[in-house]
Amino acid sequence: MVDVSQHELVPEHTVLEEEALEEVLSEYDIDRTDLPKIKRNDSALPDEAEIGDVIKIVRNSRTTDEAIIYRLVVE
């Protein structure tokens, strides 16, 4: 079986540590629940991701080299 999360076209997904999460939330002046959502069964998520975690997604970008996006894991 193929591991989709390791495919070259899938951007890097990592679980954000609480300390880093607090910095992001205060920088944007938002709550965790204000973040866009990602379903727990998304095949690109790391195995250790649990409901309520925030995922940092690093995508390639033509204009800024990298684009960083945050998503809240939901059921």
N, CA, C and O atoms as a GROMACS GRO file, in nm:
protein
  300
    1MET      N    1   0.084  -0.118   0.000
    1MET     CA    2   0.000   0.000   0.000
    1MET      C    3   0.089   0.125   0.000
    1MET      O    4   0.195   0.126   0.062
    2VAL      N    5   0.045   0.227  -0.068
    2VAL     CA    6   0.121   0.351  -0.083
    2VAL      C    7   0.092   0.445   0.034
    2VAL      O    8  -0.024   0.462   0.073
    3ASP      N    9   0.198   0.505   0.089
    3ASP     CA   10   0.182   0.605   0.196
    3ASP      C   11   0.171   0.742   0.130
    3ASP      O   12   0.272   0.800   0.090
    4VAL      N   13   0.049   0.794   0.120
    4VAL     CA   14   0.023   0.921   0.051
    4VAL      C   15   0.100   1.036   0.115
    4VAL      O   16   0.143   1.127   0.045
    5SER      N   17   0.117   1.034   0.246
    5SER     CA   18   0.182   1.145   0.315
    5SER      C   19   0.328   1.161   0.275
    5SER      O   20   0.386   1.268   0.297
    6GLN      N   21   0.388   1.058   0.216
    6GLN     CA   22   0.528   1.065   0.174
    6GLN      C   23   0.544   1.100   0.026
    6GLN      O   24   0.657   1.104  -0.025
    7HIS      N   25   0.434   1.125  -0.044
    7HIS     CA   26   0.441   1.158  -0.186
    7HIS      C   27   0.504   1.295  -0.204
    7HIS      O   28   0.484   1.384  -0.121
    8GLU      N   29   0.581   1.313  -0.311
    8GLU     CA   30   0.653   1.438  -0.334
    8GLU      C   31   0.562   1.558  -0.355
    8GLU      O   32   0.606   1.671  -0.334
    9LEU      N   33   0.438   1.538  -0.396
    9LEU     CA   34   0.347   1.650  -0.417
    9LEU      C   35   0.268   1.690  -0.293
    9LEU      O   36   0.200   1.793  -0.293
   10VAL      N   37   0.276   1.611  -0.187
   10VAL     CA   38   0.206   1.643  -0.062
   10VAL      C   39   0.297   1.734   0.021
   10VAL      O   40   0.410   1.695   0.052
   11PRO      N   41   0.250   1.853   0.058
   11PRO     CA   42   0.333   1.942   0.138
   11PRO      C   43   0.361   1.886   0.277
   11PRO      O   44   0.289   1.798   0.325
   12GLU      N   45   0.464   1.936   0.340
   12GLU     CA   46   0.504   1.891   0.474
   12GLU      C   47   0.397   1.928   0.577
   12GLU      O   48   0.357   2.044   0.587
   13HIS      N   49   0.351   1.830   0.653
   13HIS     CA   50   0.253   1.849   0.760
   13HIS      C   51   0.320   1.811   0.891
   13HIS      O   52   0.371   1.700   0.904
   14THR      N   53   0.320   1.902   0.989
   14THR     CA   54   0.376   1.871   1.121
   14THR      C   55   0.282   1.921   1.229
   14THR      O   56   0.214   2.022   1.212
   15VAL      N   57   0.279   1.848   1.340
   15VAL     CA   58   0.198   1.889   1.454
   15VAL      C   59   0.272   2.003   1.525
   15VAL      O   60   0.391   1.991   1.555
   16LEU      N   61   0.201   2.112   1.550
   16LEU     CA   62   0.260   2.229   1.614
   16LEU      C   63   0.263   2.210   1.765
   16LEU      O   64   0.163   2.172   1.826
   17GLU      N   65   0.377   2.238   1.825
   17GLU     CA   66   0.390   2.231   1.972
   17GLU      C   67   0.310   2.345   2.034
   17GLU      O   68   0.290   2.449   1.972
   18GLU      N   69   0.264   2.324   2.158
   18GLU     CA   70   0.180   2.424   2.227
   18GLU      C   71   0.248   2.560   2.236
   18GLU      O   72   0.182   2.663   2.218
   19GLU      N   73   0.377   2.561   2.264
   19GLU     CA   74   0.450   2.688   2.278
   19GLU      C   75   0.449   2.766   2.146
   19GLU      O   76   0.424   2.886   2.145
   20ALA      N   77   0.475   2.697   2.036
   20ALA     CA   78   0.474   2.761   1.904
   20ALA      C   79   0.332   2.802   1.867
   20ALA      O   80   0.312   2.906   1.804
   21LEU      N   81   0.234   2.722   1.905
   21LEU     CA   82   0.094   2.753   1.876
   21LEU      C   83   0.053   2.882   1.945
   21LEU      O   84  -0.012   2.966   1.883
   22GLU      N   85   0.091   2.899   2.070
   22GLU     CA   86   0.057   3.023   2.143
   22GLU      C   87   0.115   3.145   2.073
   22GLU      O   88   0.050   3.250   2.068
   23GLU      N   89   0.235   3.134   2.019
   23GLU     CA   90   0.296   3.246   1.946
   23GLU      C   91   0.216   3.279   1.821
   23GLU      O   92   0.193   3.396   1.791
   24VAL      N   93   0.175   3.177   1.748
   24VAL     CA   94   0.099   3.198   1.624
   24VAL      C   95  -0.036   3.262   1.657
   24VAL      O   96  -0.076   3.359   1.592
   25LEU      N   97  -0.105   3.209   1.756
   25LEU     CA   98  -0.236   3.263   1.792
   25LEU      C   99  -0.227   3.408   1.838
   25LEU      O  100  -0.314   3.488   1.805
   26SER      N  101  -0.124   3.441   1.915
   26SER     CA  102  -0.111   3.580   1.961
   26SER      C  103  -0.067   3.671   1.847
   26SER      O  104  -0.107   3.787   1.842
   27GLU      N  105   0.014   3.620   1.755
   27GLU     CA  106   0.058   3.701   1.640
   27GLU      C  107  -0.060   3.743   1.554
   27GLU      O  108  -0.067   3.857   1.509
   28TYR      N  109  -0.153   3.652   1.532
   28TYR     CA  110  -0.270   3.680   1.448
   28TYR      C  111  -0.391   3.724   1.530
   28TYR      O  112  -0.496   3.755   1.473
   29ASP      N  113  -0.379   3.726   1.663
   29ASP     CA  114  -0.487   3.766   1.753
   29ASP      C  115  -0.615   3.686   1.724
   29ASP      O  116  -0.722   3.742   1.700
   30ILE      N  117  -0.600   3.552   1.727
   30ILE     CA  118  -0.712   3.462   1.702
   30ILE      C  119  -0.714   3.351   1.806
   30ILE      O  120  -0.619   3.334   1.882
   31ASP      N  121  -0.824   3.275   1.809
   31ASP     CA  122  -0.835   3.157   1.892
   31ASP      C  123  -0.809   3.034   1.805
   31ASP      O  124  -0.814   3.041   1.682
   32ARG      N  125  -0.780   2.924   1.870
   32ARG     CA  126  -0.755   2.798   1.799
   32ARG      C  127  -0.872   2.762   1.707
   32ARG      O  128  -0.852   2.714   1.596
   33THR      N  129  -0.995   2.787   1.753
   33THR     CA  130  -1.114   2.750   1.675
   33THR      C  131  -1.136   2.841   1.554
   33THR      O  132  -1.221   2.811   1.470
   34ASP      N  133  -1.063   2.951   1.545
   34ASP     CA  134  -1.075   3.040   1.430
   34ASP      C  135  -0.996   2.988   1.309
   34ASP      O  136  -1.016   3.036   1.197
   35LEU      N  137  -0.909   2.892   1.331
   35LEU     CA  138  -0.826   2.838   1.223
   35LEU      C  139  -0.910   2.754   1.127
   35LEU      O  140  -1.011   2.696   1.167
   36PRO      N  141  -0.869   2.747   1.000
   36PRO     CA  142  -0.936   2.654   0.908
   36PRO      C  143  -0.921   2.512   0.959
   36PRO      O  144  -0.829   2.482   1.035
   37LYS      N  145  -1.010   2.425   0.920
   37LYS     CA  146  -1.015   2.288   0.973
   37LYS      C  147  -0.954   2.188   0.874
   37LYS      O  148  -0.949   2.213   0.754
   38ILE      N  149  -0.909   2.074   0.928
   38ILE     CA  150  -0.865   1.960   0.849
   38ILE      C  151  -0.917   1.836   0.921
   38ILE      O  152  -0.906   1.826   1.043
   39LYS      N  153  -0.972   1.742   0.847
   39LYS     CA  154  -1.029   1.622   0.908
   39LYS      C  155  -0.920   1.525   0.953
   39LYS      O  156  -0.816   1.512   0.888
   40ARG      N  157  -0.944   1.458   1.064
   40ARG     CA  158  -0.849   1.363   1.121
   40ARG      C  159  -0.817   1.251   1.025
   40ARG      O  160  -0.707   1.197   1.029
   41ASN      N  161  -0.909   1.214   0.939
   41ASN     CA  162  -0.884   1.104   0.846
   41ASN      C  163  -0.815   1.148   0.717
   41ASN      O  164  -0.802   1.068   0.624
   42ASP      N  165  -0.770   1.273   0.709
   42ASP     CA  166  -0.695   1.320   0.592
   42ASP      C  167  -0.565   1.240   0.584
   42ASP      O  168  -0.490   1.235   0.681
   43SER      N  169  -0.539   1.179   0.472
   43SER     CA  170  -0.423   1.090   0.459
   43SER      C  171  -0.289   1.162   0.465
   43SER      O  172  -0.186   1.096   0.482
   44ALA      N  173  -0.286   1.294   0.451
   44ALA     CA  174  -0.160   1.368   0.458
   44ALA      C  175  -0.117   1.398   0.601
   44ALA      O  176  -0.003   1.437   0.624
   45LEU      N  177  -0.208   1.379   0.698
   45LEU     CA  178  -0.175   1.410   0.838
   45LEU      C  179  -0.074   1.311   0.894
   45LEU      O  180  -0.074   1.193   0.858
   46PRO      N  181   0.014   1.359   0.982
   46PRO     CA  182   0.104   1.266   1.052
   46PRO      C  183   0.024   1.172   1.141
   46PRO      O  184  -0.083   1.208   1.189
   47ASP      N  185   0.076   1.052   1.164
   47ASP     CA  186   0.006   0.952   1.245
   47ASP      C  187  -0.022   1.000   1.386
   47ASP      O  188  -0.123   0.961   1.445
   48GLU      N  189   0.066   1.084   1.443
   48GLU     CA  190   0.050   1.128   1.582
   48GLU      C  191  -0.051   1.242   1.598
   48GLU      O  192  -0.080   1.282   1.711
   49ALA      N  193  -0.106   1.294   1.488
   49ALA     CA  194  -0.203   1.404   1.496
   49ALA      C  195  -0.333   1.355   1.559
   49ALA      O  196  -0.386   1.251   1.521
   50GLU      N  197  -0.383   1.433   1.655
   50GLU     CA  198  -0.507   1.400   1.723
   50GLU      C  199  -0.605   1.516   1.708
   50GLU      O  200  -0.566   1.628   1.676
   51ILE      N  201  -0.731   1.488   1.733
   51ILE     CA  202  -0.834   1.592   1.727
   51ILE      C  203  -0.797   1.702   1.827
   51ILE      O  204  -0.765   1.674   1.943
   52GLY      N  205  -0.801   1.828   1.781
   52GLY     CA  206  -0.766   1.942   1.865
   52GLY      C  207  -0.625   1.992   1.841
   52GLY      O  208  -0.592   2.103   1.882
   53ASP      N  209  -0.540   1.912   1.776
   53ASP     CA  210  -0.404   1.956   1.743
   53ASP      C  211  -0.409   2.058   1.630
   53ASP      O  212  -0.506   2.064   1.554
   54VAL      N  213  -0.305   2.139   1.621
   54VAL     CA  214  -0.291   2.232   1.510
   54VAL      C  215  -0.176   2.183   1.424
   54VAL      O  216  -0.068   2.150   1.474
   55ILE      N  217  -0.200   2.178   1.294
   55ILE     CA  218  -0.102   2.129   1.197
   55ILE      C  219  -0.043   2.248   1.122
   55ILE      O  220  -0.114   2.337   1.078
   56LYS      N  221   0.088   2.246   1.110
   56LYS     CA  222   0.160   2.346   1.031
   56LYS      C  223   0.188   2.281   0.896
   56LYS      O  224   0.251   2.175   0.888
   57ILE      N  225   0.143   2.346   0.789
   57ILE     CA  226   0.162   2.294   0.654
   57ILE      C  227   0.252   2.393   0.580
   57ILE      O  228   0.223   2.512   0.571
   58VAL      N  229   0.362   2.340   0.527
   58VAL     CA  230   0.458   2.423   0.452
   58VAL      C  231   0.448   2.385   0.306
   58VAL      O  232   0.483   2.274   0.266
   59ARG      N  233   0.400   2.478   0.225
   59ARG     CA  234   0.382   2.455   0.081
   59ARG      C  235   0.483   2.537   0.003
   59ARG      O  236   0.528   2.643   0.047
   60ASN      N  237   0.519   2.487  -0.115
   60ASN     CA  238   0.601   2.565  -0.206
   60ASN      C  239   0.516   2.676  -0.265
   60ASN      O  240   0.397   2.658  -0.290
   61SER      N  241   0.578   2.790  -0.288
   61SER     CA  242   0.506   2.904  -0.342
   61SER      C  243   0.591   2.971  -0.450
   61SER      O  244   0.712   2.987  -0.434
   62ARG      N  245   0.527   3.008  -0.559
   62ARG     CA  246   0.601   3.075  -0.666
   62ARG      C  247   0.642   3.217  -0.626
   62ARG      O  248   0.741   3.270  -0.678
   63THR      N  249   0.568   3.278  -0.536
   63THR     CA  250   0.596   3.417  -0.503
   63THR      C  251   0.680   3.436  -0.377
   63THR      O  252   0.754   3.534  -0.366
   64THR      N  253   0.672   3.343  -0.281
   64THR     CA  254   0.744   3.361  -0.155
   64THR      C  255   0.827   3.240  -0.114
   64THR      O  256   0.859   3.224   0.004
   65ASP      N  257   0.863   3.153  -0.208
   65ASP     CA  258   0.937   3.029  -0.182
   65ASP      C  259   0.855   2.931  -0.099
   65ASP      O  260   0.832   2.818  -0.142
   66GLU      N  261   0.810   2.973   0.020
   66GLU     CA  262   0.731   2.887   0.108
   66GLU      C  263   0.609   2.962   0.160
   66GLU      O  264   0.616   3.081   0.190
   67ALA      N  265   0.499   2.892   0.168
   67ALA     CA  266   0.378   2.947   0.229
   67ALA      C  267   0.342   2.857   0.348
   67ALA      O  268   0.332   2.735   0.333
   68ILE      N  269   0.324   2.917   0.464
   68ILE     CA  270   0.293   2.841   0.585
   68ILE      C  271   0.145   2.860   0.617
   68ILE      O  272   0.094   2.972   0.625
   69ILE      N  273   0.077   2.748   0.636
   69ILE     CA  274  -0.066   2.746   0.664
   69ILE      C  275  -0.088   2.664   0.790
   69ILE      O  276  -0.017   2.566   0.814
   70TYR      N  277  -0.186   2.704   0.871
   70TYR     CA  278  -0.218   2.630   0.993
   70TYR      C  279  -0.360   2.577   0.984
   70TYR      O  280  -0.449   2.647   0.935
   71ARG      N  281  -0.381   2.454   1.030
   71ARG     CA  282  -0.513   2.392   1.028
   71ARG      C  283  -0.540   2.324   1.162
   71ARG      O  284  -0.448   2.268   1.223
   72LEU      N  285  -0.663   2.330   1.208
   72LEU     CA  286  -0.708   2.263   1.330
   72LEU      C  287  -0.763   2.127   1.294
   72LEU      O  288  -0.849   2.117   1.206
   73VAL      N  289  -0.717   2.022   1.359
   73VAL     CA  290  -0.764   1.886   1.332
   73VAL      C  291  -0.900   1.866   1.399
   73VAL      O  292  -0.916   1.888   1.519
   74VAL      N  293  -0.997   1.824   1.318
   74VAL     CA  294  -1.132   1.797   1.367
   74VAL      C  295  -1.172   1.655   1.331
   74VAL      O  296  -1.104   1.589   1.252
   75GLU      N  297  -1.280   1.609   1.387
   75GLU     CA  298  -1.328   1.471   1.363
   75GLU      C  299  -1.374   1.447   1.226
   75GLU      O  300  -1.416   1.336   1.193
   0.00000   0.00000   0.00000
